[in-house]
Amino acid sequence: MTGEEGLRERKKRETRLALSQAALRLCVQRGWDNVTVDEIAAEADVSVRTFRNYFSSKAEAVAASHAERTLRIADEIRARPAEEPFWDAVVAAVLAQFDGGPPGPGHDRWIEGVKGVLAQPAVHGEVLKASVAAEDALADAVACRTGTEGLYPHLVAGVIGSAIAAGLREWVLITDLRGSVIPYLREAFERIRAGLPVT
């Protein structure tokens, strides 16, 4: 990929993320059924046509934030120092995408709104589709980092995704999305690195 192509790709990802964040923000603030594609486009300061170039629905737009996080993890894995052990690089890449600092005012209300949006069946389906596509990009990053091909990078990408999902699930069950998710993600990857011993 040339520098110009890379710049275009970054701009496209930035636009996708801006639209996704606008969609999530408006749906949390107003309720799922009270937000239109036109309003999302206006919130992101783009045309409805631009929105349609990226997404077919507001559910797909909301789900894109989830995929973008995985893409950033893949980018970070590629960018970590070459001498850094592979799993150290993976854990650092993952934690960097979840370390948002302490919650601010209105956090609990925001979290409740996000949970309501993610509970929408259409959003759930789009998140699953976005996860599959993003996992392919993660596998490419693993292959690049390790010099492997075939089953291994896809297996590792699946393990990374499963570790994140398990850590997030434990965080939700124990804290109801309050406090930091970082300890739960660390524990998930520590168990993987230890070979998943029965404890």
mmCIF file of C-alpha atoms in Angstrom:
data_model
loop_
_atom_site.group_PDB
_atom_site.id
_atom_site.type_symbol
_atom_site.label_atom_id
_atom_site.label_comp_id
_atom_site.label_asym_id
_atom_site.label_seq_id
_atom_site.Cartn_x
_atom_site.Cartn_y
_atom_site.Cartn_z
ATOM 1 C CA MET A 1 0.000 0.000 0.000
ATOM 2 C CA THR A 2 1.393 3.396 -1.015
ATOM 3 C CA GLY A 3 1.420 6.410 1.266
ATOM 4 C CA GLU A 4 -1.462 7.982 -0.629
ATOM 5 C CA GLU A 5 -3.514 4.787 -0.447
ATOM 6 C CA GLY A 6 -2.765 4.519 3.268
ATOM 7 C CA LEU A 7 -3.927 8.099 3.815
ATOM 8 C CA ARG A 8 -7.177 7.440 1.948
ATOM 9 C CA GLU A 9 -7.790 4.327 3.994
ATOM 10 C CA ARG A 10 -7.177 6.201 7.265
ATOM 11 C CA LYS A 11 -9.613 8.935 6.214
ATOM 12 C CA LYS A 12 -12.243 6.342 5.354
ATOM 13 C CA ARG A 13 -11.814 4.696 8.742
ATOM 14 C CA GLU A 14 -12.042 8.077 10.461
ATOM 15 C CA THR A 15 -15.300 8.836 8.654
ATOM 16 C CA ARG A 16 -16.704 5.409 9.511
ATOM 17 C CA LEU A 17 -15.816 5.900 13.163
ATOM 18 C CA ALA A 18 -17.267 9.431 13.266
ATOM 19 C CA LEU A 19 -20.554 8.144 11.850
ATOM 20 C CA SER A 20 -20.581 5.180 14.223
ATOM 21 C CA GLN A 21 -19.939 7.351 17.263
ATOM 22 C CA ALA A 22 -22.620 9.813 16.149
ATOM 23 C CA ALA A 23 -25.106 6.960 15.746
ATOM 24 C CA LEU A 24 -24.357 5.534 19.184
ATOM 25 C CA ARG A 25 -24.392 8.945 20.857
ATOM 26 C CA LEU A 26 -27.767 9.938 19.407
ATOM 27 C CA CYS A 27 -29.350 6.547 20.092
ATOM 28 C CA VAL A 28 -28.228 6.674 23.726
ATOM 29 C CA GLN A 29 -29.466 10.241 24.150
ATOM 30 C CA ARG A 30 -32.808 9.921 22.346
ATOM 31 C CA GLY A 31 -33.647 6.236 22.287
ATOM 32 C CA TRP A 32 -33.220 3.731 19.472
ATOM 33 C CA ASP A 33 -36.548 4.368 17.758
ATOM 34 C CA ASN A 34 -36.158 8.151 17.867
ATOM 35 C CA VAL A 35 -33.068 8.479 15.670
ATOM 36 C CA THR A 36 -32.978 8.563 11.865
ATOM 37 C CA VAL A 37 -30.158 8.134 9.375
ATOM 38 C CA ASP A 38 -30.598 11.773 8.358
ATOM 39 C CA GLU A 39 -29.988 12.864 11.962
ATOM 40 C CA ILE A 40 -26.900 10.672 12.276
ATOM 41 C CA ALA A 41 -25.432 12.143 9.088
ATOM 42 C CA ALA A 42 -26.134 15.681 10.321
ATOM 43 C CA GLU A 43 -24.541 14.909 13.705
ATOM 44 C CA ALA A 44 -21.379 13.700 11.928
ATOM 45 C CA ASP A 45 -21.494 16.694 9.550
ATOM 46 C CA VAL A 46 -21.749 14.596 6.391
ATOM 47 C CA SER A 47 -24.440 14.018 3.793
ATOM 48 C CA VAL A 48 -26.936 11.179 3.922
ATOM 49 C CA ARG A 49 -25.348 9.935 0.700
ATOM 50 C CA THR A 50 -22.004 9.693 2.499
ATOM 51 C CA PHE A 51 -23.670 7.729 5.290
ATOM 52 C CA ARG A 52 -25.115 5.320 2.712
ATOM 53 C CA ASN A 53 -21.660 4.893 1.170
ATOM 54 C CA TYR A 54 -20.493 3.415 4.460
ATOM 55 C CA PHE A 55 -23.522 1.803 6.082
ATOM 56 C CA SER A 56 -26.852 0.319 5.069
ATOM 57 C CA SER A 57 -28.526 0.987 8.424
ATOM 58 C CA LYS A 58 -28.070 2.690 11.780
ATOM 59 C CA ALA A 59 -27.534 -0.755 13.348
ATOM 60 C CA GLU A 60 -24.552 -1.358 11.083
ATOM 61 C CA ALA A 61 -23.254 2.110 11.933
ATOM 62 C CA VAL A 62 -23.432 1.447 15.674
ATOM 63 C CA ALA A 63 -21.654 -1.905 15.267
ATOM 64 C CA ALA A 64 -18.768 -0.289 13.385
ATOM 65 C CA SER A 65 -17.287 1.103 16.611
ATOM 66 C CA HIS A 66 -16.818 -2.448 17.843
ATOM 67 C CA ALA A 67 -15.022 -3.427 14.638
ATOM 68 C CA GLU A 68 -12.869 -0.299 14.728
ATOM 69 C CA ARG A 69 -11.571 -1.212 18.177
ATOM 70 C CA THR A 70 -10.402 -4.582 16.838
ATOM 71 C CA LEU A 71 -8.785 -2.870 13.843
ATOM 72 C CA ARG A 72 -6.896 -0.544 16.199
ATOM 73 C CA ILE A 73 -5.693 -3.568 18.153
ATOM 74 C CA ALA A 74 -4.417 -5.043 14.887
ATOM 75 C CA ASP A 75 -2.668 -1.775 14.011
ATOM 76 C CA GLU A 76 -1.048 -1.638 17.431
ATOM 77 C CA ILE A 77 0.180 -5.243 17.214
ATOM 78 C CA ARG A 78 1.927 -4.370 13.956
ATOM 79 C CA ALA A 79 3.414 -1.193 15.447
ATOM 80 C CA ARG A 80 4.778 -2.608 18.711
ATOM 81 C CA PRO A 81 8.601 -2.925 18.944
ATOM 82 C CA ALA A 82 9.905 -5.901 16.975
ATOM 83 C CA GLU A 83 11.941 -7.148 19.927
ATOM 84 C CA GLU A 84 8.921 -7.247 22.226
ATOM 85 C CA PRO A 85 7.654 -10.801 22.925
ATOM 86 C CA PHE A 86 4.552 -11.533 20.911
ATOM 87 C CA TRP A 87 2.062 -11.988 23.748
ATOM 88 C CA ASP A 88 3.435 -8.923 25.545
ATOM 89 C CA ALA A 89 2.690 -6.976 22.359
ATOM 90 C CA VAL A 90 -0.813 -8.439 22.132
ATOM 91 C CA VAL A 91 -1.706 -7.608 25.729
ATOM 92 C CA ALA A 92 -0.341 -4.074 25.430
ATOM 93 C CA ALA A 93 -2.273 -3.562 22.182
ATOM 94 C CA VAL A 94 -5.519 -4.786 23.733
ATOM 95 C CA LEU A 95 -5.244 -2.857 26.997
ATOM 96 C CA ALA A 96 -4.447 0.361 25.138
ATOM 97 C CA GLN A 97 -7.922 0.231 23.573
ATOM 98 C CA PHE A 98 -9.751 -0.187 26.884
ATOM 99 C CA ASP A 99 -7.797 2.080 29.227
ATOM 100 C CA GLY A 100 -10.086 5.086 29.144
ATOM 101 C CA GLY A 101 -9.308 6.355 32.630
ATOM 102 C CA PRO A 102 -11.818 6.874 35.453
ATOM 103 C CA PRO A 103 -15.486 7.409 34.544
ATOM 104 C CA GLY A 104 -16.772 10.971 34.447
ATOM 105 C CA PRO A 105 -20.107 12.512 35.424
ATOM 106 C CA GLY A 106 -23.092 10.828 33.827
ATOM 107 C CA HIS A 107 -21.179 7.565 33.317
ATOM 108 C CA ASP A 108 -23.890 5.354 34.819
ATOM 109 C CA ARG A 109 -26.601 6.941 32.677
ATOM 110 C CA TRP A 110 -24.441 6.548 29.561
ATOM 111 C CA ILE A 111 -23.739 2.898 30.335
ATOM 112 C CA GLU A 112 -27.431 2.153 30.785
ATOM 113 C CA GLY A 113 -28.143 3.818 27.447
ATOM 114 C CA VAL A 114 -25.425 1.840 25.676
ATOM 115 C CA LYS A 115 -26.757 -1.399 27.117
ATOM 116 C CA GLY A 116 -30.184 -0.534 25.748
ATOM 117 C CA VAL A 117 -28.802 0.143 22.271
ATOM 118 C CA LEU A 118 -26.711 -3.030 22.200
ATOM 119 C CA ALA A 119 -29.747 -5.054 23.258
ATOM 120 C CA GLN A 120 -31.460 -4.220 19.965
ATOM 121 C CA PRO A 121 -31.612 -7.434 17.866
ATOM 122 C CA ALA A 122 -30.510 -5.600 14.718
ATOM 123 C CA VAL A 123 -27.437 -4.224 16.481
ATOM 124 C CA HIS A 124 -26.550 -7.619 17.927
ATOM 125 C CA GLY A 125 -26.584 -9.171 14.475
ATOM 126 C CA GLU A 126 -24.459 -6.418 12.984
ATOM 127 C CA VAL A 127 -21.926 -6.681 15.827
ATOM 128 C CA LEU A 128 -21.500 -10.385 15.044
ATOM 129 C CA LYS A 129 -20.924 -9.642 11.342
ATOM 130 C CA ALA A 130 -18.497 -6.822 12.134
ATOM 131 C CA SER A 131 -16.584 -9.100 14.496
ATOM 132 C CA VAL A 132 -15.966 -11.667 11.756
ATOM 133 C CA ALA A 133 -14.588 -9.056 9.353
ATOM 134 C CA ALA A 134 -12.419 -7.415 11.999
ATOM 135 C CA GLU A 135 -11.036 -10.777 13.102
ATOM 136 C CA ASP A 136 -9.674 -11.337 9.587
ATOM 137 C CA ALA A 137 -7.736 -8.060 9.893
ATOM 138 C CA LEU A 138 -6.469 -9.176 13.292
ATOM 139 C CA ALA A 139 -5.300 -12.480 11.790
ATOM 140 C CA ASP A 140 -3.393 -10.548 9.126
ATOM 141 C CA ALA A 141 -1.641 -8.548 11.867
ATOM 142 C CA VAL A 142 -0.734 -11.751 13.725
ATOM 143 C CA ALA A 143 0.635 -13.272 10.510
ATOM 144 C CA CYS A 144 2.709 -10.157 9.848
ATOM 145 C CA ARG A 145 4.042 -10.045 13.392
ATOM 146 C CA THR A 146 4.884 -13.754 13.678
ATOM 147 C CA GLY A 147 5.787 -14.602 10.087
ATOM 148 C CA THR A 148 3.224 -17.396 10.082
ATOM 149 C CA GLU A 149 0.416 -18.334 7.731
ATOM 150 C CA GLY A 150 -2.458 -20.773 7.420
ATOM 151 C CA LEU A 151 -4.259 -21.883 10.561
ATOM 152 C CA TYR A 152 -2.023 -20.299 13.200
ATOM 153 C CA PRO A 153 -2.773 -16.574 12.744
ATOM 154 C CA HIS A 154 -6.508 -17.219 12.469
ATOM 155 C CA LEU A 155 -6.415 -19.414 15.557
ATOM 156 C CA VAL A 156 -4.542 -16.747 17.512
ATOM 157 C CA ALA A 157 -6.915 -14.027 16.302
ATOM 158 C CA GLY A 158 -9.823 -16.140 17.534
ATOM 159 C CA VAL A 159 -8.114 -16.630 20.890
ATOM 160 C CA ILE A 160 -7.534 -12.888 21.251
ATOM 161 C CA GLY A 161 -11.163 -12.162 20.450
ATOM 162 C CA SER A 162 -12.363 -14.831 22.860
ATOM 163 C CA ALA A 163 -10.128 -13.515 25.648
ATOM 164 C CA ILE A 164 -11.514 -10.016 25.188
ATOM 165 C CA ALA A 165 -15.090 -11.306 25.117
ATOM 166 C CA ALA A 166 -14.552 -13.429 28.254
ATOM 167 C CA GLY A 167 -12.924 -10.536 30.105
ATOM 168 C CA LEU A 168 -15.743 -8.178 29.152
ATOM 169 C CA ARG A 169 -18.367 -10.754 30.154
ATOM 170 C CA GLU A 170 -16.788 -11.235 33.579
ATOM 171 C CA TRP A 171 -16.562 -7.459 34.034
ATOM 172 C CA VAL A 172 -20.247 -7.043 33.201
ATOM 173 C CA LEU A 173 -21.367 -9.871 35.492
ATOM 174 C CA ILE A 174 -19.289 -8.748 38.476
ATOM 175 C CA THR A 175 -19.371 -4.965 38.199
ATOM 176 C CA ASP A 176 -22.379 -4.268 35.917
ATOM 177 C CA LEU A 177 -20.046 -2.148 33.723
ATOM 178 C CA ARG A 178 -18.713 -0.124 36.648
ATOM 179 C CA GLY A 179 -15.058 0.157 37.545
ATOM 180 C CA SER A 180 -12.220 -0.783 35.220
ATOM 181 C CA VAL A 181 -12.288 -3.671 32.774
ATOM 182 C CA ILE A 182 -8.475 -3.812 32.673
ATOM 183 C CA PRO A 183 -7.987 -6.341 35.541
ATOM 184 C CA TYR A 184 -10.423 -8.758 33.889
ATOM 185 C CA LEU A 185 -8.681 -8.506 30.529
ATOM 186 C CA ARG A 186 -5.269 -8.970 32.167
ATOM 187 C CA GLU A 187 -6.475 -12.095 33.944
ATOM 188 C CA ALA A 188 -7.897 -13.531 30.718
ATOM 189 C CA PHE A 189 -4.586 -13.154 28.889
ATOM 190 C CA GLU A 190 -2.531 -14.339 31.861
ATOM 191 C CA ARG A 191 -4.537 -17.562 31.891
ATOM 192 C CA ILE A 192 -3.980 -18.030 28.157
ATOM 193 C CA ARG A 193 -0.232 -17.461 28.503
ATOM 194 C CA ALA A 194 -0.154 -20.004 31.325
ATOM 195 C CA GLY A 195 -1.760 -22.607 29.061
ATOM 196 C CA LEU A 196 -5.239 -22.366 30.606
ATOM 197 C CA PRO A 197 -4.533 -24.580 33.638
ATOM 198 C CA VAL A 198 -7.544 -25.760 35.648
ATOM 199 C CA THR A 199 -7.604 -23.802 38.912
#
